[in-house]
Tab-separated table of C-alpha atoms in Angstrom:
chain	number	residue	atom	x	y	z
A	1	MET	CA	-30.913	0.891	-8.748
A	2	VAL	CA	-27.903	3.126	-9.297
A	3	SER	CA	-27.932	5.230	-12.454
A	4	GLN	CA	-25.919	8.053	-13.994
A	5	ASP	CA	-28.346	10.497	-12.366
A	6	SER	CA	-27.878	9.030	-8.882
A	7	LYS	CA	-26.417	11.320	-6.263
A	8	ILE	CA	-23.292	9.473	-5.129
A	9	ILE	CA	-21.320	10.196	-1.973
A	10	ILE	CA	-17.877	8.644	-1.601
A	11	VAL	CA	-16.290	8.705	1.850
A	12	GLY	CA	-12.530	8.634	1.424
A	13	ALA	CA	-10.184	10.144	-1.154
A	14	GLY	CA	-7.523	7.435	-1.129
A	15	VAL	CA	-6.827	4.925	-3.868
A	16	PHE	CA	-10.226	3.176	-3.666
A	17	GLY	CA	-12.253	6.383	-3.530
A	18	LEU	CA	-10.253	8.188	-6.211
A	19	SER	CA	-10.305	5.324	-8.699
A	20	THR	CA	-14.033	4.791	-8.170
A	21	ALA	CA	-14.818	8.470	-8.643
A	22	LEU	CA	-12.659	8.684	-11.766
A	23	TRP	CA	-14.199	5.724	-13.548
A	24	LEU	CA	-17.767	6.650	-12.602
A	25	SER	CA	-17.372	10.262	-13.702
A	26	ARG	CA	-15.778	9.279	-17.002
A	27	ALA	CA	-18.675	6.881	-17.579
A	28	GLY	CA	-21.198	9.707	-17.359
A	29	TYR	CA	-22.160	9.798	-13.673
A	30	LYS	CA	-22.921	13.469	-13.096
A	31	ASN	CA	-23.273	13.928	-9.338
A	32	ILE	CA	-20.321	12.580	-7.368
A	33	THR	CA	-18.983	14.146	-4.177
A	34	VAL	CA	-15.937	12.816	-2.340
A	35	PHE	CA	-15.439	13.627	1.339
A	36	ASP	CA	-12.173	13.267	3.247
A	37	ARG	CA	-11.077	14.621	6.623
A	38	CYS	CA	-7.527	15.415	5.430
A	39	PRO	CA	-6.831	18.721	3.603
A	40	LEU	CA	-5.498	16.842	0.601
A	41	ASP	CA	-5.969	19.810	-1.715
A	42	THR	CA	-3.369	21.858	0.189
A	43	LYS	CA	-1.201	19.065	1.650
A	44	ASN	CA	-0.934	16.999	-1.565
A	45	TYR	CA	-1.152	13.662	0.277
A	46	ASN	CA	2.075	14.433	2.141
A	47	PRO	CA	2.483	11.857	4.952
A	48	SER	CA	4.796	14.250	6.813
A	49	ASP	CA	2.251	17.047	6.793
A	50	GLY	CA	-0.906	15.715	8.430
A	51	CYS	CA	-2.098	13.189	5.819
A	52	ASP	CA	-2.294	9.779	7.472
A	53	GLY	CA	-4.332	7.420	5.299
A	54	ALA	CA	-2.534	4.426	3.810
A	55	SER	CA	-2.607	6.075	0.376
A	56	ALA	CA	-0.765	9.132	1.717
A	57	ASP	CA	2.743	7.792	1.338
A	58	ILE	CA	5.947	8.581	-0.529
A	59	ASN	CA	6.055	5.295	-2.440
A	60	LYS	CA	4.454	1.883	-2.799
A	61	ILE	CA	5.534	-1.402	-4.350
A	62	PHE	CA	4.337	-2.018	-7.887
A	63	ARG	CA	4.458	-5.706	-8.805
A	64	THR	CA	2.943	-7.916	-11.460
A	65	ALA	CA	4.025	-11.174	-9.766
A	66	TYR	CA	1.136	-12.702	-7.797
A	67	GLY	CA	1.797	-16.404	-7.215
A	68	THR	CA	-1.254	-18.332	-8.401
A	69	GLU	CA	-3.625	-15.343	-8.277
A	70	LYS	CA	-4.192	-14.821	-11.976
A	71	GLU	CA	-6.898	-12.161	-11.573
A	72	TYR	CA	-4.579	-9.788	-9.708
A	73	GLN	CA	-1.639	-10.585	-11.986
A	74	ASN	CA	-3.678	-9.664	-15.057
A	75	LEU	CA	-5.085	-6.566	-13.377
A	76	ALA	CA	-1.572	-5.390	-12.458
A	77	ILE	CA	-0.382	-5.821	-16.039
A	78	GLU	CA	-3.384	-3.820	-17.249
A	79	ALA	CA	-2.762	-1.154	-14.603
A	80	ARG	CA	0.882	-0.899	-15.652
A	81	GLU	CA	-0.058	0.444	-19.074
A	82	LEU	CA	-2.273	3.103	-17.494
A	83	TRP	CA	0.463	4.098	-15.049
A	84	LEU	CA	2.833	4.577	-17.982
A	85	SER	CA	0.219	6.625	-19.825
A	86	TRP	CA	-0.029	8.887	-16.758
A	87	ASN	CA	3.769	9.251	-16.849
A	88	ARG	CA	3.525	10.373	-20.470
A	89	GLU	CA	0.654	12.777	-19.780
A	90	ILE	CA	2.585	14.430	-16.959
A	91	SER	CA	5.843	14.709	-18.907
A	92	GLU	CA	4.065	16.238	-21.904
A	93	SER	CA	2.193	18.833	-19.807
A	94	SER	CA	3.301	22.384	-19.208
A	95	PRO	CA	3.970	23.243	-15.562
A	96	SER	CA	0.916	25.496	-15.461
A	97	ALA	CA	-1.316	22.641	-16.665
A	98	LEU	CA	-0.427	20.418	-13.704
A	99	PRO	CA	-1.810	20.581	-10.157
A	100	PRO	CA	0.312	21.955	-7.286
A	101	GLY	CA	2.769	19.314	-6.149
A	102	LEU	CA	3.539	18.005	-9.647
A	103	THR	CA	6.004	19.066	-12.315
A	104	PRO	CA	6.635	17.648	-15.808
A	105	ASP	CA	9.756	15.955	-14.406
A	106	ASP	CA	7.724	13.839	-11.989
A	107	LYS	CA	6.820	10.212	-12.566
A	108	VAL	CA	4.046	8.315	-10.836
A	109	LEU	CA	5.589	4.932	-11.714
A	110	ASP	CA	9.326	4.251	-11.637
A	111	LEU	CA	10.188	0.917	-13.288
A	112	CYS	CA	13.301	0.291	-11.214
A	113	GLY	CA	12.551	-3.425	-10.916
A	114	ASN	CA	11.014	-5.499	-8.172
A	115	PHE	CA	13.157	-8.101	-6.407
A	116	PHE	CA	11.419	-10.936	-4.547
A	117	LEU	CA	13.666	-12.672	-2.005
A	118	ALA	CA	13.320	-15.406	0.586
A	119	GLU	CA	15.694	-17.164	2.941
A	120	GLY	CA	17.679	-20.137	1.631
A	121	GLN	CA	18.852	-21.367	-1.762
A	122	GLU	CA	15.780	-23.305	-2.914
A	123	LEU	CA	13.250	-21.297	-4.884
A	124	GLN	CA	10.239	-20.613	-2.640
A	125	LYS	CA	6.770	-21.783	-3.679
A	126	PHE	CA	5.464	-18.236	-4.219
A	127	HIS	CA	8.395	-17.551	-6.528
A	128	LYS	CA	7.877	-20.774	-8.478
A	129	ASP	CA	4.139	-20.134	-8.779
A	130	SER	CA	4.655	-16.545	-9.914
A	131	LEU	CA	7.093	-17.545	-12.647
A	132	SER	CA	4.943	-20.474	-13.749
A	133	LEU	CA	1.712	-18.463	-13.979
A	134	MET	CA	3.417	-15.679	-15.896
A	135	GLU	CA	4.902	-18.211	-18.315
A	136	LYS	CA	1.466	-19.750	-18.858
A	137	LEU	CA	-0.602	-16.583	-19.263
A	138	GLU	CA	1.874	-13.887	-20.323
A	139	PRO	CA	4.975	-15.512	-21.868
A	140	GLU	CA	6.325	-12.183	-23.136
A	141	CYS	CA	6.143	-10.764	-19.612
A	142	ARG	CA	7.888	-13.880	-18.278
A	143	LYS	CA	10.913	-12.901	-20.380
A	144	LEU	CA	11.257	-9.841	-18.115
A	145	GLN	CA	11.702	-11.962	-14.967
A	146	PHE	CA	15.186	-13.181	-13.987
A	147	VAL	CA	15.974	-15.884	-11.436
A	148	LYS	CA	18.625	-15.081	-8.838
A	149	GLY	CA	21.810	-17.083	-9.351
A	150	ASP	CA	20.937	-18.097	-12.908
A	151	ARG	CA	23.931	-17.239	-15.103
A	152	GLU	CA	21.906	-17.281	-18.326
A	153	ASP	CA	19.382	-14.876	-16.820
A	154	GLU	CA	22.186	-12.584	-15.708
A	155	GLU	CA	23.607	-12.553	-19.218
A	156	ARG	CA	20.156	-11.728	-20.624
A	157	LEU	CA	20.046	-8.786	-18.231
A	158	ARG	CA	23.487	-7.638	-19.316
A	159	GLN	CA	22.331	-7.558	-22.913
A	160	LEU	CA	19.356	-5.376	-21.961
A	161	HIS	CA	21.516	-2.851	-20.090
A	162	PRO	CA	24.537	-3.102	-17.741
A	163	ASN	CA	22.621	-1.193	-15.059
A	164	TRP	CA	20.277	-4.155	-14.707
A	165	VAL	CA	23.216	-6.334	-13.691
A	166	GLU	CA	23.988	-3.828	-10.932
A	167	THR	CA	20.347	-4.073	-9.857
A	168	PHE	CA	20.622	-7.877	-9.931
A	169	HIS	CA	23.362	-7.724	-7.291
A	170	ALA	CA	22.351	-4.591	-5.376
A	171	ILE	CA	20.852	-6.544	-2.488
A	172	ASP	CA	23.240	-9.493	-2.277
A	173	GLY	CA	23.997	-8.403	1.269
A	174	ILE	CA	20.602	-9.499	2.566
A	175	ASN	CA	21.060	-12.593	4.749
A	176	ASN	CA	24.701	-12.802	3.594
A	177	ASN	CA	23.402	-13.636	0.092
A	178	ASN	CA	21.810	-16.873	1.333
A	179	THR	CA	18.602	-16.091	-0.543
A	180	ASN	CA	16.482	-17.262	-3.448
A	181	GLY	CA	14.131	-15.289	-5.651
A	182	PHE	CA	13.830	-13.351	-8.866
A	183	LEU	CA	14.008	-9.849	-10.291
A	184	ASP	CA	10.988	-8.620	-12.252
A	185	ILE	CA	11.908	-5.583	-14.327
A	186	GLN	CA	8.242	-4.941	-15.163
A	187	GLY	CA	7.839	-3.781	-11.577
A	188	GLY	CA	9.137	-0.992	-9.407
A	189	VAL	CA	7.583	1.708	-7.265
A	190	THR	CA	4.660	4.072	-7.540
A	191	LEU	CA	5.188	7.564	-6.139
A	192	ALA	CA	2.074	7.433	-4.024
A	193	ASP	CA	1.541	11.031	-2.933
A	194	LYS	CA	2.139	12.341	-6.453
A	195	ALA	CA	-0.070	9.632	-7.967
A	196	CYS	CA	-2.988	10.506	-5.681
A	197	THR	CA	-2.503	14.206	-6.386
A	198	TYR	CA	-2.696	13.500	-10.118
A	199	ALA	CA	-5.695	11.162	-9.787
A	200	ARG	CA	-7.607	13.771	-7.780
A	201	PHE	CA	-6.744	16.336	-10.470
A	202	LEU	CA	-8.151	13.997	-13.153
A	203	CYS	CA	-11.304	13.489	-11.072
A	204	GLU	CA	-11.855	17.232	-10.796
A	205	LYS	CA	-11.384	17.630	-14.548
A	206	ALA	CA	-14.090	14.968	-15.008
A	207	GLY	CA	-16.524	16.877	-12.781
A	208	VAL	CA	-16.065	15.224	-9.382
A	209	ARG	CA	-16.583	17.533	-6.388
A	210	PHE	CA	-14.342	17.250	-3.320
A	211	VAL	CA	-15.069	18.379	0.237
A	212	LEU	CA	-11.796	18.129	2.142
A	213	GLY	CA	-10.449	18.891	5.608
A	214	HIS	CA	-11.857	19.101	9.118
A	215	PRO	CA	-14.656	19.638	9.962
A	216	GLN	CA	-16.436	19.978	6.608
A	217	GLY	CA	-14.911	16.873	4.989
A	218	GLN	CA	-14.881	14.620	8.039
A	219	LEU	CA	-17.662	12.091	8.448
A	220	GLN	CA	-19.574	12.255	11.720
A	221	GLU	CA	-21.969	9.417	10.936
A	222	LEU	CA	-24.093	7.795	8.279
A	223	ILE	CA	-27.697	8.978	8.142
A	224	VAL	CA	-29.764	5.794	8.425
A	225	ALA	CA	-33.537	5.505	8.126
A	226	ASN	CA	-35.640	2.456	8.952
A	227	GLU	CA	-37.343	0.973	5.928
A	228	GLY	CA	-39.603	-1.990	6.559
A	229	SER	CA	-37.566	-4.893	7.854
A	230	GLY	CA	-34.272	-3.242	6.917
A	231	ASN	CA	-32.476	0.061	6.802
A	232	LYS	CA	-31.668	2.667	4.193
A	233	VAL	CA	-28.767	5.114	4.132
A	234	THR	CA	-29.937	8.515	2.946
A	235	GLY	CA	-26.664	10.409	3.249
A	236	ILE	CA	-23.984	11.461	5.719
A	237	GLN	CA	-23.510	14.026	8.432
A	238	THR	CA	-20.126	15.763	8.614
A	239	CYS	CA	-18.391	17.165	11.673
A	240	ASP	CA	-19.489	20.728	10.852
A	241	GLY	CA	-23.061	19.620	11.613
A	242	LYS	CA	-24.225	19.608	7.995
A	243	SER	CA	-26.228	16.818	6.410
A	244	HIS	CA	-25.556	15.721	2.839
A	245	HIS	CA	-28.162	13.726	0.926
A	246	GLY	CA	-27.135	10.853	-1.302
A	247	ASP	CA	-28.881	8.053	-3.170
A	248	ILE	CA	-25.931	5.802	-2.409
A	249	VAL	CA	-23.000	6.153	-0.023
A	250	ILE	CA	-19.746	4.402	-0.962
A	251	VAL	CA	-17.473	3.881	2.043
A	252	ALA	CA	-13.877	3.824	0.809
A	253	CYS	CA	-12.082	5.072	3.892
A	254	GLY	CA	-9.458	2.384	4.388
A	255	GLY	CA	-8.548	1.794	8.006
A	256	TRP	CA	-11.619	3.677	9.203
A	257	THR	CA	-14.073	1.430	7.291
A	258	ALA	CA	-15.231	-0.710	10.218
A	259	SER	CA	-15.562	2.441	12.335
A	260	VAL	CA	-18.120	3.702	9.814
A	261	ILE	CA	-19.921	0.428	9.015
A	262	PRO	CA	-20.413	-1.646	12.187
A	263	GLU	CA	-21.359	-4.736	10.185
A	264	ALA	CA	-17.905	-4.659	8.546
A	265	ALA	CA	-16.158	-5.488	11.826
A	266	ARG	CA	-16.294	-9.193	10.879
A	267	THR	CA	-15.367	-8.512	7.254
A	268	VAL	CA	-12.312	-6.229	7.427
A	269	GLU	CA	-9.847	-5.305	10.153
A	270	THR	CA	-7.506	-2.372	10.501
A	271	THR	CA	-3.887	-3.447	10.942
A	272	ALA	CA	-0.674	-1.454	11.123
A	273	GLY	CA	2.357	-1.943	8.968
A	274	THR	CA	5.572	-0.512	10.427
A	275	LEU	CA	7.511	1.974	8.298
A	276	MET	CA	10.967	3.342	9.059
A	277	PHE	CA	12.940	6.002	7.213
A	278	ILE	CA	16.521	7.173	6.881
A	279	ASP	CA	17.105	10.710	5.659
A	280	VAL	CA	20.471	10.751	3.919
A	281	PRO	CA	22.390	14.056	4.060
A	282	LYS	CA	22.906	15.746	0.700
A	283	GLU	CA	26.678	15.665	1.104
A	284	ARG	CA	26.653	11.849	1.194
A	285	LYS	CA	26.583	11.445	-2.562
A	286	ASP	CA	28.003	7.929	-2.207
A	287	ILE	CA	24.841	6.759	-0.422
A	288	TRP	CA	22.556	8.648	-2.812
A	289	GLU	CA	24.274	6.943	-5.733
A	290	MET	CA	24.205	3.512	-4.121
A	291	PHE	CA	20.426	3.557	-3.652
A	292	ASP	CA	19.522	5.370	-6.877
A	293	SER	CA	16.672	3.684	-8.766
A	294	LYS	CA	18.846	3.501	-11.903
A	295	HIS	CA	20.482	0.450	-10.334
A	296	PHE	CA	18.680	-0.232	-7.043
A	297	PRO	CA	15.301	-2.024	-6.988
A	298	ALA	CA	12.289	-2.152	-4.780
A	299	TRP	CA	12.672	-5.381	-2.809
A	300	SER	CA	10.842	-7.702	-0.438
A	301	TYR	CA	12.248	-10.430	1.783
A	302	ARG	CA	10.744	-13.246	3.840
A	303	ARG	CA	12.380	-15.514	6.353
A	304	GLY	CA	11.675	-17.667	9.402
A	305	GLU	CA	8.526	-18.559	11.297
A	306	GLY	CA	6.769	-17.603	14.515
A	307	ASP	CA	8.420	-14.817	16.494
A	308	GLU	CA	11.332	-14.794	14.042
A	309	TYR	CA	9.111	-14.383	10.978
A	310	TYR	CA	10.195	-11.468	8.830
A	311	GLN	CA	8.205	-10.005	5.964
A	312	GLY	CA	9.490	-6.642	4.871
A	313	GLY	CA	11.155	-4.678	2.151
A	314	GLY	CA	12.751	-1.475	0.995
A	315	PHE	CA	12.768	1.149	-1.726
A	316	PRO	CA	15.225	3.210	-3.754
A	317	ILE	CA	16.107	6.631	-2.430
A	318	THR	CA	13.652	9.432	-3.213
A	319	LYS	CA	14.719	12.661	-4.874
A	320	GLU	CA	14.518	14.251	-1.409
A	321	GLY	CA	17.049	11.743	-0.059
A	322	ARG	CA	14.686	9.532	1.939
A	323	LEU	CA	15.056	5.748	2.228
A	324	LYS	CA	11.971	3.799	3.307
A	325	PHE	CA	11.815	0.327	4.861
A	326	GLY	CA	8.595	-1.534	5.648
A	327	PHE	CA	7.720	-4.435	7.968
A	328	ARG	CA	4.544	-6.544	7.856
A	329	GLY	CA	5.735	-9.667	9.626
A	330	ARG	CA	3.332	-8.815	12.431
A	331	LYS	CA	0.329	-6.626	11.666
A	332	PHE	CA	-0.654	-4.716	14.793
A	333	THR	CA	-4.198	-3.841	15.884
A	334	ASN	CA	-5.649	-1.076	18.063
A	335	PHE	CA	-9.096	-1.905	19.468
A	336	GLN	CA	-11.355	0.931	20.598
A	337	ASP	CA	-15.073	1.460	21.238
A	338	HIS	CA	-17.014	1.829	17.996
A	339	PRO	CA	-18.105	5.485	17.650
A	340	THR	CA	-21.747	4.718	16.816
A	341	ALA	CA	-22.448	1.069	17.703
A	342	PRO	CA	-22.724	0.285	21.437
A	343	ASN	CA	-20.901	-2.754	22.846
A	344	LEU	CA	-18.713	-3.115	19.774
A	345	ARG	CA	-14.937	-2.887	19.730
A	346	VAL	CA	-13.058	-2.453	16.448
A	347	SER	CA	-9.439	-1.942	15.491
A	348	THR	CA	-8.964	1.747	14.700
A	349	PRO	CA	-6.021	3.686	13.201
A	350	ARG	CA	-3.795	5.511	15.629
A	351	THR	CA	-1.300	7.810	13.923
A	352	LYS	CA	0.790	10.906	14.604
A	353	TYR	CA	-2.260	12.987	13.727
A	354	THR	CA	-5.229	11.239	15.372
A	355	PRO	CA	-6.777	12.701	18.553
A	356	ASP	CA	-4.799	10.158	20.584
A	357	PRO	CA	-1.500	10.425	18.680
A	358	ILE	CA	1.188	7.771	18.724
A	359	LYS	CA	4.784	8.952	18.694
A	360	THR	CA	6.654	5.679	18.397
A	361	ILE	CA	6.363	2.213	16.858
A	362	PRO	CA	6.453	-1.344	18.227
A	363	LEU	CA	9.935	-2.400	19.289
A	364	TYR	CA	9.406	-5.896	17.880
A	365	GLY	CA	9.309	-4.804	14.231
A	366	LEU	CA	12.002	-2.174	14.695
A	367	GLN	CA	14.483	-4.704	16.080
A	368	LEU	CA	13.955	-7.121	13.201
A	369	VAL	CA	14.310	-4.391	10.593
A	370	LYS	CA	17.494	-3.128	12.268
A	371	GLU	CA	18.922	-6.627	12.126
A	372	VAL	CA	18.131	-7.174	8.440
A	373	ILE	CA	19.097	-3.670	7.257
A	374	GLY	CA	22.162	-3.441	9.484
A	375	LYS	CA	23.644	-6.605	7.958
A	376	ALA	CA	22.556	-5.931	4.392
A	377	PHE	CA	23.547	-2.272	4.226
A	378	PRO	CA	26.170	-1.524	6.905
A	379	GLU	CA	26.774	1.832	5.188
A	380	LEU	CA	23.536	3.062	6.783
A	381	ALA	CA	24.430	2.243	10.391
A	382	GLU	CA	25.886	5.672	11.091
A	383	PHE	CA	22.565	7.401	10.364
A	384	GLY	CA	20.088	5.316	12.321
A	385	PHE	CA	16.397	5.549	11.523
A	386	THR	CA	15.482	9.229	11.424
A	387	ASP	CA	11.683	8.916	11.116
A	388	PHE	CA	8.898	6.335	11.386
A	389	ARG	CA	5.155	5.830	11.087
A	390	LEU	CA	2.469	3.227	11.440
A	391	CYS	CA	0.643	2.717	8.141
A	392	TRP	CA	-2.874	1.415	8.792
A	393	TYR	CA	-4.094	-0.999	6.142
A	394	THR	CA	-7.444	-2.754	5.976
A	395	ASP	CA	-7.148	-6.529	5.863
A	396	SER	CA	-9.967	-8.708	4.613
A	397	ILE	CA	-10.388	-12.284	5.828
A	398	ASP	CA	-8.535	-13.641	2.774
A	399	ASN	CA	-6.605	-10.653	1.314
A	400	ASP	CA	-9.143	-10.226	-1.489
A	401	PHE	CA	-10.814	-6.827	-1.645
A	402	VAL	CA	-14.362	-6.271	-0.341
A	403	ILE	CA	-16.333	-4.322	-2.953
A	404	ASP	CA	-20.058	-4.942	-2.687
A	405	TYR	CA	-23.363	-3.709	-1.324
A	406	VAL	CA	-23.628	-4.022	2.451
A	407	PRO	CA	-26.523	-6.390	3.287
A	408	GLY	CA	-29.602	-4.926	4.959
A	409	TYR	CA	-29.461	-1.402	3.495
A	410	SER	CA	-31.620	-1.717	0.346
A	411	ASP	CA	-28.668	-1.117	-1.980
A	412	THR	CA	-27.918	2.320	-0.515
A	413	LEU	CA	-24.659	1.468	1.290
A	414	PHE	CA	-21.636	0.153	-0.609
A	415	ILE	CA	-18.277	-0.942	0.816
A	416	CYS	CA	-15.087	-0.415	-1.177
A	417	SER	CA	-12.228	-1.560	1.032
A	418	GLY	CA	-10.077	-4.488	2.141
A	419	GLY	CA	-6.950	-3.457	0.242
A	420	SER	CA	-4.949	-5.819	2.496
A	421	GLY	CA	-1.688	-4.026	1.767
A	422	HIS	CA	-1.673	-4.645	-1.994
A	423	GLY	CA	-4.286	-2.268	-3.402
A	424	PHE	CA	-2.363	0.852	-4.363
A	425	LYS	CA	-0.857	-0.503	-7.582
A	426	PHE	CA	-4.369	-0.685	-9.046
A	427	LEU	CA	-5.176	3.030	-8.672
A	428	PRO	CA	-5.598	3.714	-12.425
A	429	ILE	CA	-7.744	0.632	-13.125
A	430	LEU	CA	-9.558	-0.432	-9.930
A	431	GLY	CA	-12.577	1.830	-10.497
A	432	LYS	CA	-13.411	0.047	-13.739
A	433	HIS	CA	-14.305	-3.045	-11.740
A	434	VAL	CA	-15.824	-1.145	-8.815
A	435	LYS	CA	-18.248	0.316	-11.357
A	436	ASN	CA	-19.148	-3.210	-12.477
A	437	GLN	CA	-19.903	-4.328	-8.924
A	438	LEU	CA	-21.913	-1.149	-8.293
A	439	GLU	CA	-23.976	-1.708	-11.450
A	440	ARG	CA	-24.219	-5.462	-10.755
A	441	ILE	CA	-22.427	-6.346	-13.965
A	442	PRO	CA	-20.663	-9.670	-13.245
A	443	ASP	CA	-16.955	-9.908	-14.059
A	444	GLN	CA	-13.941	-11.928	-12.912
A	445	PHE	CA	-13.889	-10.120	-9.564
A	446	THR	CA	-17.547	-10.452	-8.545
A	447	ASP	CA	-17.056	-13.594	-6.467
A	448	LEU	CA	-13.622	-12.578	-5.196
A	449	TRP	CA	-14.821	-9.231	-3.877
A	450	LYS	CA	-18.269	-10.165	-2.559
A	451	TRP	CA	-19.392	-9.390	0.990
A	452	ARG	CA	-18.207	-12.074	3.405
A	453	VAL	CA	-17.528	-12.421	7.138
A	454	VAL	CA	-15.299	-14.369	9.510
A	455	GLU	CA	-16.242	-18.032	9.762
A	456	ASP	CA	-16.051	-19.471	13.267
A	457	GLY	CA	-13.307	-22.013	13.718
A	458	LYS	CA	-11.358	-20.917	10.654
A	459	ILE	CA	-8.169	-18.904	10.375
A	460	CYS	CA	-9.260	-15.668	8.708
A	461	ASN	CA	-6.097	-13.597	8.209
A	462	GLY	CA	-5.979	-12.722	11.896
A	463	LEU	CA	-9.522	-11.371	12.146
A	464	GLU	CA	-10.420	-14.440	14.201
A	465	GLN	CA	-8.004	-13.310	16.960
A	466	GLY	CA	-9.922	-10.211	17.995
A	467	GLU	CA	-8.849	-7.918	20.797
A	468	ASP	CA	-7.363	-10.781	22.814
A	469	GLY	CA	-4.868	-11.637	20.105
A	470	PRO	CA	-1.112	-11.076	20.372
A	471	ARG	CA	-1.012	-8.169	17.901
A	472	GLU	CA	-2.941	-5.648	20.012
A	473	LEU	CA	-0.869	-2.476	20.531
A	474	SER	CA	-1.784	-2.181	24.202
A	475	LYS	CA	0.076	-5.457	24.785
A	476	THR	CA	3.110	-4.461	22.750
A	477	GLN	CA	6.395	-3.004	23.969
A	478	MET	CA	7.046	0.271	22.182
A	479	ALA	CA	10.382	1.648	21.016
A	480	GLU	CA	12.335	4.342	22.864
A	481	PRO	CA	14.371	7.032	21.039
A	482	ARG	CA	17.609	5.150	21.649
A	483	ASP	CA	16.207	2.083	19.870
A	484	PHE	CA	16.236	3.813	16.482
A	485	LYS	CA	20.030	3.869	16.434
A	486	PHE	CA	22.017	1.008	14.935
A	487	LEU	CA	24.561	-0.681	17.154
A	488	GLN	CA	28.004	0.471	16.102
A	489	PRO	CA	30.579	-2.318	15.724
A	490	LYS	CA	33.270	-2.327	18.356
A	491	ALA	CA	36.680	-1.107	17.266
A	492	PRO	CA	39.340	-3.853	17.344
A	493	ALA	CA	41.624	-3.762	20.364
A	494	LEU	CA	45.058	-2.275	19.740
A	495	GLN	CA	47.895	-4.758	20.074
A	496	SER	CA	50.745	-3.697	22.294
A	497	GLN	CA	54.005	-2.975	20.584
A	498	LEU	CA	56.807	-5.359	21.568
C-alpha cells in the first residue's frame, strides 16, 4: 500500500508526470524522483531544441466546452482558476525568483477566447451539447459563450469590449463563412513550454528530485521480479546502466507508454497529430497585428467525412512571431518491435530527434491544412509553411485517461497516460485526482480512468485497426519540400489595347 514514506519513481516529466509529482509532494510524499530522457532543465521544454514529448510545445488549446462530458468540463473550470493563479504568481515574482526561461511578463494561460467551428449553418451536436451542459451546470460560465451569427450575442460582446467583436469575426474566412459554432471567452491557449518549466520549478521547490537527459534520465527497462503467481516491479534501469529502487513506478511517458508497459498495447496507442508553422518576419507588422491574441482566438474546425474529414485548428501568433496550425483528422501510427516484449508490435513515436528521425510529415494532412488555411487567410500564402513536426499523443480506447494500477504487478506498477490529445489543460489540477487513484480513494474519475483494454468486435478509437490499418506511416505518402508552399493565384491576363 502506497504511503507518504514510499519511494516513488515517475517515468516522464510531461504534464501527467509533473502534475502527479506536484500534488504528491505537496501532500507530504517525501521521496519522489522523476526521470526523463530529455534535458528539460537546460532546454526548457523547447520543441525546437531537442524536446519531443507532446507536452514540449509552444502552445495548447485551453477549453472548458466538453459536449456532454461533465466531469472534464468541471475539471477544466477548476483548472482555469489554478492557471490564473500561476499567472499571478509569475507576474508578482522578481526575475531572479523565476526559473530560466520565464520572466514576470510571461503568462502560462492567455484567455484570448476559444472558437469552435463546424461546416454548415446548423449548430452541430457537440456545440449544442456544450452550450446546454454549461447552462445546466454553470449558468454564469454560459454567459461567457457566444453563438456565431447571433446578433444579441454579438451586442453582448460589444458591451464587454470592442476587441471581442473583432475576435468574433476574426475567422469568418474559414469555409467562406459557411460555418456554425460559438466563441467561449473563458478559453484560450496555454503556453505549454513555459507552463511545464514553471510546474517543474514548483515541483523542485516542493522537494521533487529530477534526473534528466540521456543516458542518466532515459529508461532502459523496468526491473521486474516474479512474485508467486504474478510479478512485482522493484524499480527501473536507466541507459547509463544504473538501477534505481522504487516501491512503486508510475509510468507517465506519453507516447512511449506502451513501449514501457507491454500490457498497455491494448489499452493505449501512440498516434501522431500533424503540426505546421509559419514564421512571420518581424517587418510584417500587419500580419503580427492581424493574429495578435488581443483580437484573434484559438480556433478549431471540423468538416466532411471519410477522406475529406478535417479536424484541425490554429492559434494566435506567439511573441516570437510563430503561427501554429494543427491537424488531427487522421491520427497516424508507427508500429515497431516492442523493445522488451518478443513478438509484440506497438506504435512508437518517431520525431526529428529519435534514433530513426523523421524529417517530413504526411502529405495527406498537409494538403488539407493548406486548403483550409489558404482560403481562410490568403495573407499567409506568400510565406508557406516554414516548419513542421509530428506531435505524438497517446490515445485510449475511448478518449478517457488511463490512470490506474496495472493488473498483475501487486500494486507496484501504475499507469498515468491516455491523454488522447486533450490532457494538457489539466496540468495544474490533474495530480489531485491521480493521487486519489493511487491511494484508492474513489472519486468522479475512478470509473472513467480505470484500466481497460480493446474489446474484440468494437470500434475502440482506432486501436482495433492495428498495424494493418490505414493510418500506418509506412503506408503513407510523405510531403516533399515543395509541398509546404502555397499555390500562388495566377495573375489575370492582360487585355490587349485596341
